[in-house]
Coordinates of C-alpha atoms and ligand atoms in Angstrom, one line a residue:
X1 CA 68.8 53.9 81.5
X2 CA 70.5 56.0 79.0
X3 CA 69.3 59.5 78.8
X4 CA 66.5 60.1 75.8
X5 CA 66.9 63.8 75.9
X6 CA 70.4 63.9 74.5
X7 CA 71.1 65.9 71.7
X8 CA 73.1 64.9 68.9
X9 CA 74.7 67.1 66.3
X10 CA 75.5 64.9 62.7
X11 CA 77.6 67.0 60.0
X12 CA 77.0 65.4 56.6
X13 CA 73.8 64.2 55.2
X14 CA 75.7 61.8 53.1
X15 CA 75.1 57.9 53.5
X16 CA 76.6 57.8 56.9
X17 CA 75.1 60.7 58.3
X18 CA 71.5 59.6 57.4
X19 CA 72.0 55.9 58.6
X20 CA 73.4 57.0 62.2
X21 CA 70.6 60.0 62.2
X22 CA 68.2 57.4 61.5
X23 CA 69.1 54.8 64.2
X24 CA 69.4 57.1 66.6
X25 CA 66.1 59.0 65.8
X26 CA 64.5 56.2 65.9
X27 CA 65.9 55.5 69.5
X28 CA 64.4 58.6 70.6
X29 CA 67.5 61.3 70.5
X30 CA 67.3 64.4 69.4
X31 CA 68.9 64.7 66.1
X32 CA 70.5 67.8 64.0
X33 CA 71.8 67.2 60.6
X34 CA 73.9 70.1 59.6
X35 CA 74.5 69.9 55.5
X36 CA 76.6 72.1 53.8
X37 CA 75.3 71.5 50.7
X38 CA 71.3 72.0 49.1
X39 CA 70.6 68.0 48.8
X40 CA 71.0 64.9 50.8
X41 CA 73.1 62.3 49.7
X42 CA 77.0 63.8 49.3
X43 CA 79.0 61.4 47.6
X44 CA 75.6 59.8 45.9
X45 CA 74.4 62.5 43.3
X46 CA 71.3 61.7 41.2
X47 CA 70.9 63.3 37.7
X48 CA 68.3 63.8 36.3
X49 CA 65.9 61.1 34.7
X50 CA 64.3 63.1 32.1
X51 CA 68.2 63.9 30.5
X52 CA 69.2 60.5 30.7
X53 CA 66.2 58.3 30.4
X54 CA 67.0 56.7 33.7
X55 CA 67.8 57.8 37.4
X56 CA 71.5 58.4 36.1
X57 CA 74.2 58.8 39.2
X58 CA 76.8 61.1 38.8
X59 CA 78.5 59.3 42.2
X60 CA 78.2 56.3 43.4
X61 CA 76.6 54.1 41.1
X62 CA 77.2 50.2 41.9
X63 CA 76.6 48.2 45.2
X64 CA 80.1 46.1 45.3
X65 CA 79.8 42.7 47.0
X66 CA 77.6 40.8 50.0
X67 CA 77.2 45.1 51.3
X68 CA 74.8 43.8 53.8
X69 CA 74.1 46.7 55.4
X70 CA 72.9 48.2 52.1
X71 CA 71.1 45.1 51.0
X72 CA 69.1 44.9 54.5
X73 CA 68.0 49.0 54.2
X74 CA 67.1 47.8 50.4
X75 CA 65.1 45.6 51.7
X76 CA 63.2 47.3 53.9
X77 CA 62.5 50.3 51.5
X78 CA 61.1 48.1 48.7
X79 CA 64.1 49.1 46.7
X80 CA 65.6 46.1 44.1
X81 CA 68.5 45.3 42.9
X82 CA 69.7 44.0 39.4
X83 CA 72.6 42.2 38.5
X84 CA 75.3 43.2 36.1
X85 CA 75.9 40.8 33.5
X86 CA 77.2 41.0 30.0
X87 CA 81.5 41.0 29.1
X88 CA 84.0 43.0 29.5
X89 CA 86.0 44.1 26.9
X90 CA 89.6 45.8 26.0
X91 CA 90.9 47.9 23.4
X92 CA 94.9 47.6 22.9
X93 CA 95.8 50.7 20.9
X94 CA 94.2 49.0 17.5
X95 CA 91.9 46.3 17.9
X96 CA 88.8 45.2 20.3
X97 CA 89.3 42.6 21.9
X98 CA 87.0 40.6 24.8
X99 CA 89.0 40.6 27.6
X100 CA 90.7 37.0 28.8
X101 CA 92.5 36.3 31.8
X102 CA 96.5 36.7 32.2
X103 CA 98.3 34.0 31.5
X104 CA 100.3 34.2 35.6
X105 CA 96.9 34.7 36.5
X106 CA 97.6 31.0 38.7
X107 CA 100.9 32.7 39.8
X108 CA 99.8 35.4 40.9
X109 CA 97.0 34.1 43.0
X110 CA 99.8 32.1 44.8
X111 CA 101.9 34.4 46.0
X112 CA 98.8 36.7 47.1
X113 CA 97.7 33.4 49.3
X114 CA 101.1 33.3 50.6
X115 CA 101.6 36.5 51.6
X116 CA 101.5 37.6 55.0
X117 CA 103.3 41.1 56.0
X118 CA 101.5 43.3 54.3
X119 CA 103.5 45.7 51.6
X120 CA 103.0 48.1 49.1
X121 CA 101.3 46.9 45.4
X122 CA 104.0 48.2 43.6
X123 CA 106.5 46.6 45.7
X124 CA 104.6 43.4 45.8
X125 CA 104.9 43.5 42.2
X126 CA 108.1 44.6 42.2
X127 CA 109.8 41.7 44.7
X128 CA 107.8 39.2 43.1
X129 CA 106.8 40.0 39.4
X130 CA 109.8 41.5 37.7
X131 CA 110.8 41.6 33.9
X132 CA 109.5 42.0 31.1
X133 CA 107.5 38.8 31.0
X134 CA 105.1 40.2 33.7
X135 CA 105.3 43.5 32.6
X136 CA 101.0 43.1 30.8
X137 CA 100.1 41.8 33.9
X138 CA 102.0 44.9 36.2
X139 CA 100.6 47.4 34.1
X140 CA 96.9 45.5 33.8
X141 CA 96.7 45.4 38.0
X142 CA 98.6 49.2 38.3
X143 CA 95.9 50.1 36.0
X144 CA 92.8 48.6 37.9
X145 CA 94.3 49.9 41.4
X146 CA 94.3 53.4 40.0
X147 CA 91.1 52.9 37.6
X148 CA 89.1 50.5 40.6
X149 CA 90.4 51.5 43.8
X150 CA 91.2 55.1 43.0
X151 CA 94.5 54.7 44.8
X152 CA 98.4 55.3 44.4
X153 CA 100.1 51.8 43.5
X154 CA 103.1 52.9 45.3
X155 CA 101.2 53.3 48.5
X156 CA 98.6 51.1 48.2
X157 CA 98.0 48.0 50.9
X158 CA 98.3 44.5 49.3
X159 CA 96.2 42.7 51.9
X160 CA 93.5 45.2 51.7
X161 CA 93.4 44.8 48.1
X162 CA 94.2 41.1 48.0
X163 CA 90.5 40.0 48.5
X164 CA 89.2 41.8 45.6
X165 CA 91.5 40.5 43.3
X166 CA 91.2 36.6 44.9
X167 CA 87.8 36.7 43.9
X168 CA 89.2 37.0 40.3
X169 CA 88.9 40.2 39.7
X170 CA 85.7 41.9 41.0
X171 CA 82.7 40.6 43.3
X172 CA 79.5 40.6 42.0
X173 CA 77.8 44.4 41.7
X174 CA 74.7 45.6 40.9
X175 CA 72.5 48.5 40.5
X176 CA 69.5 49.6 42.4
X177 CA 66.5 50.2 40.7
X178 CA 65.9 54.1 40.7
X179 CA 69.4 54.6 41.3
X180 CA 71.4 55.3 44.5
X181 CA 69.3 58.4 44.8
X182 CA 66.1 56.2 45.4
X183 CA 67.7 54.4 48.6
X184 CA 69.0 58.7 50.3
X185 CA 64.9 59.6 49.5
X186 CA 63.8 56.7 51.6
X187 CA 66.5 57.4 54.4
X188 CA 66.1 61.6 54.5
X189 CA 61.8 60.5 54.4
X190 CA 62.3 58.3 57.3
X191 CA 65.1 60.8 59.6
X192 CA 62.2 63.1 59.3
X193 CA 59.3 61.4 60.0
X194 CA 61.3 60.1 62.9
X195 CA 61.9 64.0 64.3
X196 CA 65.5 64.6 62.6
X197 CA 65.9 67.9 61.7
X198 CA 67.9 68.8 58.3
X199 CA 69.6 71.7 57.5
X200 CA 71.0 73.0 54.3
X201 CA 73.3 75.2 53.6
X202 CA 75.2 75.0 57.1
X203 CA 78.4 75.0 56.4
X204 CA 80.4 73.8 59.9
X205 CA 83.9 75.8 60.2
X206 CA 84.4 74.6 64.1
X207 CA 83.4 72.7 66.7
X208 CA 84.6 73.5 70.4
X209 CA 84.0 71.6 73.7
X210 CA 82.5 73.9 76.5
X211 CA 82.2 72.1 79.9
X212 CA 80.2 69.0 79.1
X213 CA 78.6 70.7 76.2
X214 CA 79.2 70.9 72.4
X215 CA 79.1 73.9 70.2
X216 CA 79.3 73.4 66.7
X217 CA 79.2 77.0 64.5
X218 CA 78.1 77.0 61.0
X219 CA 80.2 79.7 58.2
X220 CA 77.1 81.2 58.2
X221 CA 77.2 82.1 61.4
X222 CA 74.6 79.6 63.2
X223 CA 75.3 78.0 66.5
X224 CA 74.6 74.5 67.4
X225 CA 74.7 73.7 70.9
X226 CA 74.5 69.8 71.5
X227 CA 75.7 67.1 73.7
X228 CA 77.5 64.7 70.9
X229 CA 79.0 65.2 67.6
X230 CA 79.3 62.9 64.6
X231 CA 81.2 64.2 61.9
X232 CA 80.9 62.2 58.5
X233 CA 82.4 65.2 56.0
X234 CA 84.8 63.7 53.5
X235 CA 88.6 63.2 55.0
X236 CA 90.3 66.1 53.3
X237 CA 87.8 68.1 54.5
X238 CA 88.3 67.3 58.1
X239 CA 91.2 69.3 58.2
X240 CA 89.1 72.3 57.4
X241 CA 87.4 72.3 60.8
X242 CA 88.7 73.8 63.8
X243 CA 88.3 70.9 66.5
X244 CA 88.7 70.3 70.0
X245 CA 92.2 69.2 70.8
X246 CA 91.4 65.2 71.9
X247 CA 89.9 64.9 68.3
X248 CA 92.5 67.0 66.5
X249 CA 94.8 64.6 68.0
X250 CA 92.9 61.2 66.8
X251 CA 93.4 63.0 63.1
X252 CA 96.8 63.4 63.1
X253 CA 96.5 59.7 61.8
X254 CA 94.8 60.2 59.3
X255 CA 97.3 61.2 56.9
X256 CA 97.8 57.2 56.9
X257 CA 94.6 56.5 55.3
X258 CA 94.8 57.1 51.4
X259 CA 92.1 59.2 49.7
X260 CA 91.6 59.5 45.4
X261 CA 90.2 61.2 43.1
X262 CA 87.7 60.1 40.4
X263 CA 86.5 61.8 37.2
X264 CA 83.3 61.0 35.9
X265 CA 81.2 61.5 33.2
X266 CA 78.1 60.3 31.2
X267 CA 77.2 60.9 27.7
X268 CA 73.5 59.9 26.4
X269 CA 73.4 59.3 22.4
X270 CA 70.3 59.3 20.3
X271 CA 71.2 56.1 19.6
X272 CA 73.5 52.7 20.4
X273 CA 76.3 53.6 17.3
X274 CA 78.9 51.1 19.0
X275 CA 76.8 48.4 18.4
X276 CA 77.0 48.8 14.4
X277 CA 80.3 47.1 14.2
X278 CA 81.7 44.0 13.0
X279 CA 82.7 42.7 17.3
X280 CA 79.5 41.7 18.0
X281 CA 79.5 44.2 21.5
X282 CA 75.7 44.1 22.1
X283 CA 76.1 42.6 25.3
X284 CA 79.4 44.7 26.7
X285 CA 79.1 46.4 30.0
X286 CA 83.1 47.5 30.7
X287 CA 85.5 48.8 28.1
X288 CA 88.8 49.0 29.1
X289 CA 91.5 50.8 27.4
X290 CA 94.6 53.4 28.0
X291 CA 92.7 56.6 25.9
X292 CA 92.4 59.8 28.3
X293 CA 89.3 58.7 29.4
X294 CA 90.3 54.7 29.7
X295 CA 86.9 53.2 31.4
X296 CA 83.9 53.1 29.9
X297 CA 80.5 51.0 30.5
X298 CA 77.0 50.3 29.2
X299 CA 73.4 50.1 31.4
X300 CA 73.4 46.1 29.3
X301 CA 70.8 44.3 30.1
X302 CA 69.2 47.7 30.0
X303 CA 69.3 49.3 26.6
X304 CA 69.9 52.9 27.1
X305 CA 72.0 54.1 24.7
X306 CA 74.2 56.0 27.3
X307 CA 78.1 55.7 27.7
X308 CA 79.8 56.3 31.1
X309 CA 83.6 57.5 31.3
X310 CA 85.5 56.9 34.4
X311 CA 89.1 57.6 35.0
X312 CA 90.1 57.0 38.6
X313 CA 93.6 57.6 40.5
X314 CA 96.5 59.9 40.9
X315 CA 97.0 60.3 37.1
X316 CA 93.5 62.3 37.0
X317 CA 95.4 65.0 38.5
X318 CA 96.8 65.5 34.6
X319 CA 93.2 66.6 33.7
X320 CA 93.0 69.1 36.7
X321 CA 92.8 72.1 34.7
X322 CA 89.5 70.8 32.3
X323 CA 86.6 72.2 33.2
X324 CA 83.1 70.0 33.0
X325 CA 82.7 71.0 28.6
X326 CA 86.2 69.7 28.4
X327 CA 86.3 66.7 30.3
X328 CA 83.2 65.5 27.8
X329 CA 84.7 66.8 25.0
X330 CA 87.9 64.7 26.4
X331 CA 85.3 61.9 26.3
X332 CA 84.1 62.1 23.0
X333 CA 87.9 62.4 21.6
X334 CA 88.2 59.1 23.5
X335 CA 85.6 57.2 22.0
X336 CA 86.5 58.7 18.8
X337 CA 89.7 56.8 19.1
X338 CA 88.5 53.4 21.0
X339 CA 86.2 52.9 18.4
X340 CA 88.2 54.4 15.5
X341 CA 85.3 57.1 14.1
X342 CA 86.0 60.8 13.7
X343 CA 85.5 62.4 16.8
X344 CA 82.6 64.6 15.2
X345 CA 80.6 61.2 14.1
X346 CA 80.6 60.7 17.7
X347 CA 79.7 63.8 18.7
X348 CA 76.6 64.5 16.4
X349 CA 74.8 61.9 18.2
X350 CA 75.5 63.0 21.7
X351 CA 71.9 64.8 23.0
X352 CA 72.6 64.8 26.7
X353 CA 75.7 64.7 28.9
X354 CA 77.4 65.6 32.8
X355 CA 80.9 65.4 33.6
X356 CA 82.6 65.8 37.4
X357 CA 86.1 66.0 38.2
X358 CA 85.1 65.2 42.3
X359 CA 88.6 66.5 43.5
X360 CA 87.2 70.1 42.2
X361 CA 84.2 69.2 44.2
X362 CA 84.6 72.2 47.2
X363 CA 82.7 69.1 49.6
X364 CA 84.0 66.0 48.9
X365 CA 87.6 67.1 47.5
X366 CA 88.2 63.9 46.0
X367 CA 86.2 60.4 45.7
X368 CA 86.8 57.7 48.2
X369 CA 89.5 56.3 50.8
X370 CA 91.7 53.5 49.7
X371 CA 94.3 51.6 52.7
X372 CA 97.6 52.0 52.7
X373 CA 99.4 49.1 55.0
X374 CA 99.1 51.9 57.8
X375 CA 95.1 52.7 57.7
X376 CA 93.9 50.5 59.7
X377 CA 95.7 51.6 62.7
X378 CA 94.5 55.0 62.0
X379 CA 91.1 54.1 61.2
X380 CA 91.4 52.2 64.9
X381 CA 92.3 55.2 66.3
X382 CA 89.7 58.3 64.5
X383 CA 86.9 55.4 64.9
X384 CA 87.2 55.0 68.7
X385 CA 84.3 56.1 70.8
X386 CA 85.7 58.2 73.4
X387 CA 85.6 61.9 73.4
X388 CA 82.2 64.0 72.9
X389 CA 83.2 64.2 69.0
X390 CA 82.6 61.2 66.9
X391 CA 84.1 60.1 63.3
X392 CA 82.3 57.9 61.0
X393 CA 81.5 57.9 56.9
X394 CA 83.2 55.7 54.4
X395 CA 86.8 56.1 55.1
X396 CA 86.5 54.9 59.0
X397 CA 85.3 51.7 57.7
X398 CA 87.3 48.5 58.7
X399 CA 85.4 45.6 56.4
X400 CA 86.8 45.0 53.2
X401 CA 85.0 47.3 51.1
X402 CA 86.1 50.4 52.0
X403 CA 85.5 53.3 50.4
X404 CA 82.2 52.3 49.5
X405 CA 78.5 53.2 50.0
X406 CA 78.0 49.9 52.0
X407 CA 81.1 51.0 54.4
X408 CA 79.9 54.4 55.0
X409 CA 76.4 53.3 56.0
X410 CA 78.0 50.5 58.0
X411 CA 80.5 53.6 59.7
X412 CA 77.1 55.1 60.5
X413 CA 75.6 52.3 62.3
X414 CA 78.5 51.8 64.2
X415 CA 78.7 55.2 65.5
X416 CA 75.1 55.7 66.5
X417 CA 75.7 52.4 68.0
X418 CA 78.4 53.7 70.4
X419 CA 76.5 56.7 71.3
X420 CA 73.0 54.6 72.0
X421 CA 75.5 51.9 74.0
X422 CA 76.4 55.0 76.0
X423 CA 80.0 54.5 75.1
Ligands
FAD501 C1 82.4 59.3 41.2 C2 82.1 58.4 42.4 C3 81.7 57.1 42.1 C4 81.5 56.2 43.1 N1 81.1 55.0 42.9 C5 80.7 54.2 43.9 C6 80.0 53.0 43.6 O1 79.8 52.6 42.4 N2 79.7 52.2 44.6 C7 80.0 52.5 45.9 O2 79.6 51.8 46.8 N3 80.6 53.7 46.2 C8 81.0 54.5 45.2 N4 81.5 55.7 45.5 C9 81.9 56.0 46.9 C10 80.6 56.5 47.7 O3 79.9 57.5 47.0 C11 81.1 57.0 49.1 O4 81.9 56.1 49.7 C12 79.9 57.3 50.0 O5 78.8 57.9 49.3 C13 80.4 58.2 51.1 O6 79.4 58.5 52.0 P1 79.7 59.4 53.3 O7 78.5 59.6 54.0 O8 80.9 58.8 54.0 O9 80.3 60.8 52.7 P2 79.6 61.9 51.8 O10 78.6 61.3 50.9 O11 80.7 62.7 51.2 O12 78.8 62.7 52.9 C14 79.4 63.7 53.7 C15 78.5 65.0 53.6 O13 79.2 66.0 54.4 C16 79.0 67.2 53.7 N5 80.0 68.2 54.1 C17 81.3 68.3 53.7 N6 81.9 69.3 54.4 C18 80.9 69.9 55.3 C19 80.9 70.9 56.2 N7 82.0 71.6 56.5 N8 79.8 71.2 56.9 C20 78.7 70.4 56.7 N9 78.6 69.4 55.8 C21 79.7 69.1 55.1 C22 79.0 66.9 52.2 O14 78.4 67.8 51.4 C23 78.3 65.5 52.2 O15 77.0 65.6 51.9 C24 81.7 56.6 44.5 C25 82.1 58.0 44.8 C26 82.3 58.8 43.7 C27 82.7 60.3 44.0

């Protein structure tokens, strides 16, 4: 029988911490979340509902695909989800368009089938796409890997990405109702009715391995002595904390796992002014476009009249030096030219707004992993079970949704798994 009286030691009380502090809570260990921020959730950031007229997220936002795991803990919290419908649409530099398919669309769906060692995307394009005549279609899938995936063309994986765009495009996603900030109130709730103790504000510098024992120190100057560690902190911050030297060695690989930056930013009108147009766009959810700020979606079905910005990938390190009043004003200017109004028609109506660069975010340092054709070896390597310091959170996750909410939470379970399997 495996020893109840264990103590485990979780840094981060993002998605993965909660979900392994949870299952092992409720198998009776002693748990220790160690936060270094004031709030649960990391990654997931909840604005506020009275400045947006919904649970706004300032993070993660959609649940991408089957996400099972998520789906299940929905489930089980009373927590629903709701489809996104509506179209997407495209603005070329003059006109609004809805947005069709490409014409090698058939083409390139082929040669994704056929392909089996895995490569870069831009060299995948580049061996099998070149010239002019495929030059929309390079620049429309360079785009979504920098916009979607928040990665670096010319190191992303093909295979890892291949699924995603074999299901023509995107997978179904949806929203939760309340926001991801609904589902991190129901997990924190239940890690502390089940005994877990959460602590904010501790802000872990090093972790050291003394006899069969664990000592974890805070910034702050706390101590944590434990018997297992699972550390979940973002992977550029990883590198931050001194470590004992079996798990300093398991992150050497990590390097090979890719890691990107998002910018995001919502902007609440008084009221919906991009529906007073000649394109009937009462029922668009994604604008695409190549402004500064090139994303941008609605709440359709809901009605709010709210705009969210998103620019994702290496280019958003061009916008490093705007602070959060610039990156909206950025955002304004780029509406102002998507939908051809002056820029102060659009920003007279503007009542409410947020905006976060994450890679200026001093605990996340970025927004989510993305494979390169060598992660999955590393991720093999930093998710293994030996040692008396574990790894888990989003960007150990080896399903197909990486750098998600579902893969951290899955990363979660499997490491509180490994610990209650006595591995
Ligand atoms: C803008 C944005 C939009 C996104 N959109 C989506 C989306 O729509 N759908 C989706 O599924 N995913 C989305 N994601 C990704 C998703 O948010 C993450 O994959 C997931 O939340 C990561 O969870 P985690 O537990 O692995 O890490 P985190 O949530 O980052 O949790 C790690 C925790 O560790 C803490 N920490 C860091 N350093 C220390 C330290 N030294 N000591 C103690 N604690 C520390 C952090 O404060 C944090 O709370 C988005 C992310 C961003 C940034």
């Amino acid at each position: 029988m495996s020893d109840t009286s264990e103590h485990i030691v979780i840094v981060g009380a993002g998605a993965a911490g909660l979900m392994a502090a949870r299952e092992l809570a409720r198998a009776g260990r002693k748990v220790t979340i160690l936060e270094a921020r004031q709030r649960c959730g990391g990654r997931i950031h909840p604005l506020p509902a009275s400045e947006f007229g919904y649970a706004a997220d300032g993070g993660a936002e959609f649940v991408h695909g089957e996400a099972p795991v998520t789906r299940a803990l929905l489930r089980e919290a009373g927590l629903s989800l709701r489809e996104i419908e509506g179209e997407q649409w495209h603005f070329d530099g003059a006109k609004l368009t809805r947005e069709r398919d490409d014409p090698h669309e058939a083409e390139l769906q082929a040669k994704l089938g056929d392909l089996k060692d895995d490569l870069t995307v831009a060299d995948f394009l580049r061996r099998h796409f070149p010239g002019d005549g495929y030059a929309p279609m390079r620049h429309s899938i360079e785009r979504m890997v920098e916009g979607y995936d928040a990665a670096d063309p010319e190191r992303a994986s093909t295979l890892a990405l291949r699924a995603e765009w074999m299901d023509g495009g995107h997978a179904p996603q949806a929203r939760i109702d309340g926001g991801y900030g609904a589902m991190i109130d129901v997990m924190a709730a239940d890690c502390r009715r089940h005994g877990v103790a959460i602590r904010f504000g501790c802000v872990v510098s090093a972790i050291a391995e003394e006899g069969s024992a664990v000592i974890v120190r805070c910034a702050e100057g706390d101590v944590h002595a434990c018997d297992r560690v699972i550390l979940t902190v973002p992977l550029p911050l990883l590198r931050e904390i001194a470590l004992p030297a079996e798990a300093r060695a398991k992150l050497a690989t990590a390097d090979d796992i890719g890691f990107g930056n998002v910018i995001k930013i919502l902007l609440r009108f008084a009221r919906p002014w991009w529906r007073e147009r000649k394109e009937d766009l009462s029922d668009m959810t994604f604008l695409l476009s190549d402004v500064a700020i090139p994303v941008w979606w609605t709440r359709y079905p809901e009605q709010h009249p709210v705009l969210t910005g998103w620019f994702g990938g290496p280019r958003t390190a061009e916008l490093a030096s705007l602070d959060s009043q610039a990156l909206i004003d950025a955002g304004l200017g780029s509406l102002a030219a998507i939908f051809g109004l002056p820029r102060h028609h659009v920003a007279r109506e503007l009542v409410a707004s947020a905006a976060t660069n994450w890679a200026h975010d001093r605990f996340a340092r970025g927004a989510y992993s993305w494979a390169t054709p060598r992660t999955r070896e590393a991720q093999a390597i930093l998710a293994r079970g030996d040692g008396l310091v574990l790894f888990s959170g989003e960007a150990l996750y080896r399903g197909r949704d990486m750098g998600t909410v579902e893969a951290a939470l899955a990363s979660g379970l499997e490491a509180a798994g490994m610990i209650l399997r006595g591995q």
